Amino acid sequence: MIGVCVKWVRTSAPSGGLSAADEAAIEIGLRHGKAHGMTVIAVTAGGPACEEAVRVALACGATTAVRVNAPDDADSATVAAALAPVLANTVAVWCGDYSIDRGTGSVPALLAAGLDRQQALGLVGVDLRDPLRVTRRLDGGRREMLRITGPAVLSVEGSVARLRRATLRAALAAQTADVVAYDATPLASSATPFIEVRPYRPRARVLRGPVGVTPLDRLRALTDVSGAPQAGETVEGSAAEAAKRILETLRDWGYLS
């Protein structure tokens, strides 16, 4: 069985609340199921309004649709924990790498961790032969080609595939089709603390304080730009003498205590 995870975001746009990446995930999931003779289950998390997301998948050819009850403002870890039991028996789970509300895109990675599976995220190319061969986008315009040898969670960019257009009969049938409601309460909340990552900042250099000068002299020394810059010094001597001089200079500059 092939799994497809989608997110429905309420919006005033006529096209609805599926991102291009989620639509690509549906299309690739359907192609994957057809290529290997497997059924496709479409899953979403949220309130009843989110059923529109899986009905789109049903109209295009998905076999089963499931909505996991979850708060609309649930964090990514909570959503992944709620989705994992429904997708436990799948051989591959396809997700979009972003939602229409420009979320973090972290659910696929957390879902892979919860299912203890391989993960391949941010895919820009997919070859559905067995084993799967996928291409990831890396920084600097580079690409990484991976071979998937077991159950995995995969997320795709919207450019990977364009969702097929459902027939009128299938679209009408999907509107009244049964969507299985899965009650995941009590939902597992995220136990992972939020870690803020900041740019690296080197430790401030400790300088020796001024000796025998007044605050005014110190201010003049810091702001005076008329003086000639200090020149380098060449010291000749043995290796031991050179090492000693270097250490003394580093202490004078405040790099060593």
CSV table of C-alpha atoms in Angstrom, one decimal:
chain,number,residue,atom,x,y,z
A,1,MET,CA,0.0,0.0,0.0
A,2,ILE,CA,1.2,3.5,-0.9
A,3,GLY,CA,0.4,6.4,1.4
A,4,VAL,CA,-0.1,10.0,0.5
A,5,CYS,CA,-0.1,12.8,3.1
A,6,VAL,CA,-1.8,16.1,2.3
A,7,LYS,CA,-2.7,19.3,4.1
A,8,TRP,CA,-5.8,21.4,3.5
A,9,VAL,CA,-5.4,25.1,4.3
A,10,ARG,CA,-8.5,27.2,4.4
A,11,THR,CA,-8.2,29.9,1.8
A,12,SER,CA,-10.4,32.3,-0.2
A,13,ALA,CA,-8.7,31.2,-3.4
A,14,PRO,CA,-11.0,29.4,-5.9
A,15,SER,CA,-8.5,26.6,-6.3
A,16,GLY,CA,-8.8,25.5,-2.7
A,17,GLY,CA,-6.1,24.8,-0.1
A,18,LEU,CA,-3.7,22.2,-1.5
A,19,SER,CA,-0.2,23.4,-2.4
A,20,ALA,CA,1.4,22.4,-5.7
A,21,ALA,CA,3.8,20.2,-3.7
A,22,ASP,CA,0.8,18.3,-2.2
A,23,GLU,CA,-0.8,17.9,-5.6
A,24,ALA,CA,2.5,16.5,-6.9
A,25,ALA,CA,2.7,14.1,-4.0
A,26,ILE,CA,-0.8,12.8,-4.9
A,27,GLU,CA,0.2,12.3,-8.5
A,28,ILE,CA,3.4,10.5,-7.7
A,29,GLY,CA,1.7,8.3,-5.2
A,30,LEU,CA,-0.9,7.3,-7.8
A,31,ARG,CA,1.8,6.6,-10.3
A,32,HIS,CA,3.8,4.6,-7.8
A,33,GLY,CA,0.7,2.5,-6.9
A,34,LYS,CA,-0.1,1.8,-10.5
A,35,ALA,CA,3.5,0.9,-11.4
A,36,HIS,CA,3.6,-1.7,-8.6
A,37,GLY,CA,0.0,-2.8,-8.4
A,38,MET,CA,-0.7,-1.4,-5.0
A,39,THR,CA,-3.6,0.6,-3.5
A,40,VAL,CA,-3.2,4.2,-2.5
A,41,ILE,CA,-4.4,5.6,0.9
A,42,ALA,CA,-4.7,9.4,1.2
A,43,VAL,CA,-4.4,10.8,4.7
A,44,THR,CA,-4.9,14.3,6.2
A,45,ALA,CA,-5.0,15.6,9.8
A,46,GLY,CA,-7.4,18.2,11.1
A,47,GLY,CA,-11.1,19.0,11.4
A,48,PRO,CA,-14.0,17.9,9.1
A,49,ALA,CA,-13.2,20.7,6.6
A,50,CYS,CA,-9.8,19.0,5.8
A,51,GLU,CA,-11.7,16.1,4.2
A,52,GLU,CA,-11.7,18.2,1.0
A,53,ALA,CA,-8.0,17.4,0.7
A,54,VAL,CA,-8.4,13.6,0.6
A,55,ARG,CA,-11.5,13.9,-1.6
A,56,VAL,CA,-9.3,15.5,-4.3
A,57,ALA,CA,-7.1,12.4,-4.0
A,58,LEU,CA,-10.2,10.1,-4.2
A,59,ALA,CA,-11.4,11.8,-7.3
A,60,CYS,CA,-8.0,11.3,-9.0
A,61,GLY,CA,-7.8,7.6,-8.2
A,62,ALA,CA,-6.9,7.0,-4.5
A,63,THR,CA,-8.5,3.9,-3.0
A,64,THR,CA,-9.0,5.0,0.6
A,65,ALA,CA,-9.3,8.4,2.4
A,66,VAL,CA,-8.6,8.9,6.1
A,67,ARG,CA,-8.9,12.0,8.2
A,68,VAL,CA,-7.1,12.0,11.5
A,69,ASN,CA,-8.8,14.2,14.1
A,70,ALA,CA,-6.4,16.9,15.2
A,71,PRO,CA,-6.5,20.5,16.2
A,72,ASP,CA,-6.0,22.9,13.3
A,73,ASP,CA,-3.1,24.6,15.2
A,74,ALA,CA,-1.3,21.3,16.1
A,75,ASP,CA,2.5,21.5,15.8
A,76,SER,CA,4.4,19.3,13.3
A,77,ALA,CA,5.4,16.7,15.8
A,78,THR,CA,1.8,16.3,17.0
A,79,VAL,CA,0.6,15.9,13.4
A,80,ALA,CA,3.3,13.4,12.6
A,81,ALA,CA,2.5,11.3,15.7
A,82,ALA,CA,-1.2,11.3,14.7
A,83,LEU,CA,-0.5,10.2,11.1
A,84,ALA,CA,2.0,7.5,11.9
A,85,PRO,CA,-0.4,4.7,13.1
A,86,VAL,CA,-2.5,5.1,9.9
A,87,LEU,CA,0.5,4.8,7.7
A,88,ALA,CA,2.3,2.0,9.5
A,89,ASN,CA,1.6,-0.7,6.9
A,90,THR,CA,2.6,1.3,3.8
A,91,VAL,CA,5.7,0.7,1.8
A,92,ALA,CA,6.1,4.3,0.8
A,93,VAL,CA,4.6,7.6,2.0
A,94,TRP,CA,4.6,10.6,-0.3
A,95,CYS,CA,4.3,14.1,1.0
A,96,GLY,CA,4.6,17.6,-0.4
A,97,ASP,CA,7.6,19.5,0.9
A,98,TYR,CA,5.5,22.6,1.8
A,99,SER,CA,1.9,23.5,2.4
A,100,ILE,CA,0.0,26.4,0.9
A,101,ASP,CA,0.5,28.4,4.2
A,102,ARG,CA,4.3,28.0,3.8
A,103,GLY,CA,4.7,25.9,6.9
A,104,THR,CA,8.0,24.5,8.1
A,105,GLY,CA,7.8,21.3,5.9
A,106,SER,CA,9.0,19.3,8.9
A,107,VAL,CA,6.2,16.8,9.1
A,108,PRO,CA,7.8,14.3,6.6
A,109,ALA,CA,11.0,14.2,8.6
A,110,LEU,CA,9.2,13.7,11.9
A,111,LEU,CA,6.9,11.1,10.3
A,112,ALA,CA,10.0,9.1,9.1
A,113,ALA,CA,11.4,9.3,12.6
A,114,GLY,CA,8.1,8.1,14.1
A,115,LEU,CA,7.9,5.2,11.6
A,116,ASP,CA,11.6,4.4,11.9
A,117,ARG,CA,12.0,4.6,8.1
A,118,GLN,CA,14.4,6.0,5.5
A,119,GLN,CA,13.7,9.6,4.4
A,120,ALA,CA,14.3,11.5,1.2
A,121,LEU,CA,13.1,15.1,1.3
A,122,GLY,CA,12.8,17.9,-1.1
A,123,LEU,CA,12.9,15.7,-4.2
A,124,VAL,CA,13.0,17.3,-7.7
A,125,GLY,CA,13.1,14.0,-9.7
A,126,VAL,CA,11.6,10.5,-9.2
A,127,ASP,CA,12.1,7.3,-11.1
A,128,LEU,CA,9.5,4.7,-10.0
A,129,ARG,CA,11.4,1.6,-11.0
A,130,ASP,CA,12.3,-0.9,-8.3
A,131,PRO,CA,14.2,0.1,-6.4
A,132,LEU,CA,13.2,3.8,-6.4
A,133,ARG,CA,15.7,6.3,-7.6
A,134,VAL,CA,15.2,9.9,-6.6
A,135,THR,CA,17.0,13.2,-7.0
A,136,ARG,CA,17.3,15.8,-4.2
A,137,ARG,CA,18.1,19.5,-4.6
A,138,LEU,CA,21.1,20.6,-2.6
A,139,ASP,CA,22.6,24.1,-1.9
A,140,GLY,CA,24.6,25.7,-4.6
A,141,GLY,CA,22.7,24.2,-7.5
A,142,ARG,CA,24.0,20.7,-6.8
A,143,ARG,CA,21.9,17.5,-6.9
A,144,GLU,CA,22.0,14.3,-4.9
A,145,MET,CA,20.8,11.0,-6.4
A,146,LEU,CA,19.6,8.4,-4.0
A,147,ARG,CA,18.4,4.7,-4.3
A,148,ILE,CA,15.6,3.8,-1.9
A,149,THR,CA,15.9,0.2,-0.8
A,150,GLY,CA,13.2,-0.1,1.8
A,151,PRO,CA,10.1,1.6,3.3
A,152,ALA,CA,10.6,5.3,3.2
A,153,VAL,CA,8.9,8.7,3.6
A,154,LEU,CA,9.5,11.0,0.7
A,155,SER,CA,8.6,14.6,0.1
A,156,VAL,CA,8.5,16.3,-3.4
A,157,GLU,CA,8.6,19.8,-4.8
A,158,GLY,CA,5.6,21.0,-6.8
A,159,SER,CA,7.6,20.9,-10.0
A,160,VAL,CA,8.0,17.1,-9.9
A,161,ALA,CA,4.5,16.3,-11.3
A,162,ARG,CA,1.3,17.9,-12.3
A,163,LEU,CA,-1.9,16.4,-10.7
A,164,ARG,CA,-4.1,14.7,-13.3
A,165,ARG,CA,-7.5,16.2,-13.9
A,166,ALA,CA,-10.3,14.0,-12.5
A,167,THR,CA,-13.2,13.1,-14.6
A,168,LEU,CA,-16.6,14.7,-13.8
A,169,ARG,CA,-18.1,11.4,-12.7
A,170,ALA,CA,-15.1,10.7,-10.4
A,171,ALA,CA,-15.2,14.2,-9.0
A,172,LEU,CA,-18.9,14.0,-8.2
A,173,ALA,CA,-18.5,10.5,-6.6
A,174,ALA,CA,-15.6,11.8,-4.4
A,175,GLN,CA,-17.9,14.4,-2.9
A,176,THR,CA,-20.1,11.8,-1.4
A,177,ALA,CA,-17.5,9.0,-0.8
A,178,ASP,CA,-16.8,7.8,2.7
A,179,VAL,CA,-13.8,9.4,4.5
A,180,VAL,CA,-12.7,7.3,7.4
A,181,ALA,CA,-12.4,9.4,10.6
A,182,TYR,CA,-9.5,8.2,12.8
A,183,ASP,CA,-9.6,9.4,16.4
A,184,ALA,CA,-6.0,9.8,17.4
A,185,THR,CA,-6.8,11.2,20.9
A,186,PRO,CA,-5.0,11.6,23.1
A,187,LEU,CA,-2.6,13.1,20.7
A,188,ALA,CA,1.1,12.8,21.5
A,189,SER,CA,2.4,16.3,22.1
A,190,SER,CA,5.9,17.3,21.1
A,191,ALA,CA,8.5,16.4,23.8
A,192,THR,CA,11.3,17.9,21.9
A,193,PRO,CA,12.3,21.4,23.2
A,194,PHE,CA,12.5,24.2,20.7
A,195,ILE,CA,16.2,24.8,19.8
A,196,GLU,CA,17.0,28.2,18.4
A,197,VAL,CA,19.9,28.1,16.0
A,198,ARG,CA,21.8,31.4,15.6
A,199,PRO,CA,24.7,32.4,13.4
A,200,TYR,CA,28.1,31.6,14.9
A,201,ARG,CA,29.6,34.5,16.8
A,202,PRO,CA,33.3,34.1,17.9
A,203,ARG,CA,34.1,34.8,21.6
A,204,ALA,CA,35.0,38.4,22.3
A,205,ARG,CA,38.8,38.9,22.6
A,206,VAL,CA,39.9,39.8,26.1
A,207,LEU,CA,42.2,42.8,26.0
A,208,ARG,CA,44.4,44.1,28.8
A,209,GLY,CA,43.0,47.3,30.4
A,210,PRO,CA,44.8,50.6,30.1
A,211,VAL,CA,47.5,51.3,32.7
A,212,GLY,CA,48.6,54.8,33.8
A,213,VAL,CA,46.3,56.7,31.4
A,214,THR,CA,43.3,58.9,32.1
A,215,PRO,CA,39.9,58.2,30.5
A,216,LEU,CA,40.4,61.2,28.2
A,217,ASP,CA,43.8,59.8,27.0
A,218,ARG,CA,42.1,56.5,26.4
A,219,LEU,CA,39.3,58.0,24.4
A,220,ARG,CA,41.9,60.0,22.3
A,221,ALA,CA,43.8,56.8,21.7
A,222,LEU,CA,40.7,54.9,20.5
A,223,THR,CA,39.4,57.7,18.2
A,224,ASP,CA,42.6,59.2,16.9
A,225,VAL,CA,43.2,58.3,13.2
A,226,SER,CA,46.0,60.7,12.5
A,227,GLY,CA,48.8,58.5,13.8
A,228,ALA,CA,50.7,56.1,11.5
A,229,PRO,CA,49.6,52.5,11.7
A,230,GLN,CA,51.7,50.1,13.6
A,231,ALA,CA,54.3,48.3,11.4
A,232,GLY,CA,55.1,44.6,11.6
A,233,GLU,CA,58.3,43.4,13.3
A,234,THR,CA,60.8,40.9,12.0
A,235,VAL,CA,62.6,38.9,14.8
A,236,GLU,CA,65.5,36.6,14.0
A,237,GLY,CA,66.5,33.8,16.4
A,238,SER,CA,66.2,30.1,17.1
A,239,ALA,CA,62.9,28.3,17.0
A,240,ALA,CA,62.7,28.3,20.8
A,241,GLU,CA,63.2,32.1,20.9
A,242,ALA,CA,60.7,32.6,18.2
A,243,ALA,CA,58.1,30.5,20.0
A,244,LYS,CA,58.7,32.4,23.2
A,245,ARG,CA,58.3,35.8,21.5
A,246,ILE,CA,55.1,34.7,19.9
A,247,LEU,CA,53.6,33.6,23.2
A,248,GLU,CA,54.6,36.9,24.8
A,249,THR,CA,53.0,38.9,22.0
A,250,LEU,CA,49.8,36.9,22.2
A,251,ARG,CA,49.7,37.6,26.0
A,252,ASP,CA,50.2,41.3,25.3
A,253,TRP,CA,47.4,41.3,22.8
A,254,GLY,CA,45.0,39.6,25.2
A,255,TYR,CA,44.7,36.2,23.4
A,256,LEU,CA,46.4,34.3,26.3
A,257,SER,CA,45.9,34.8,30.0
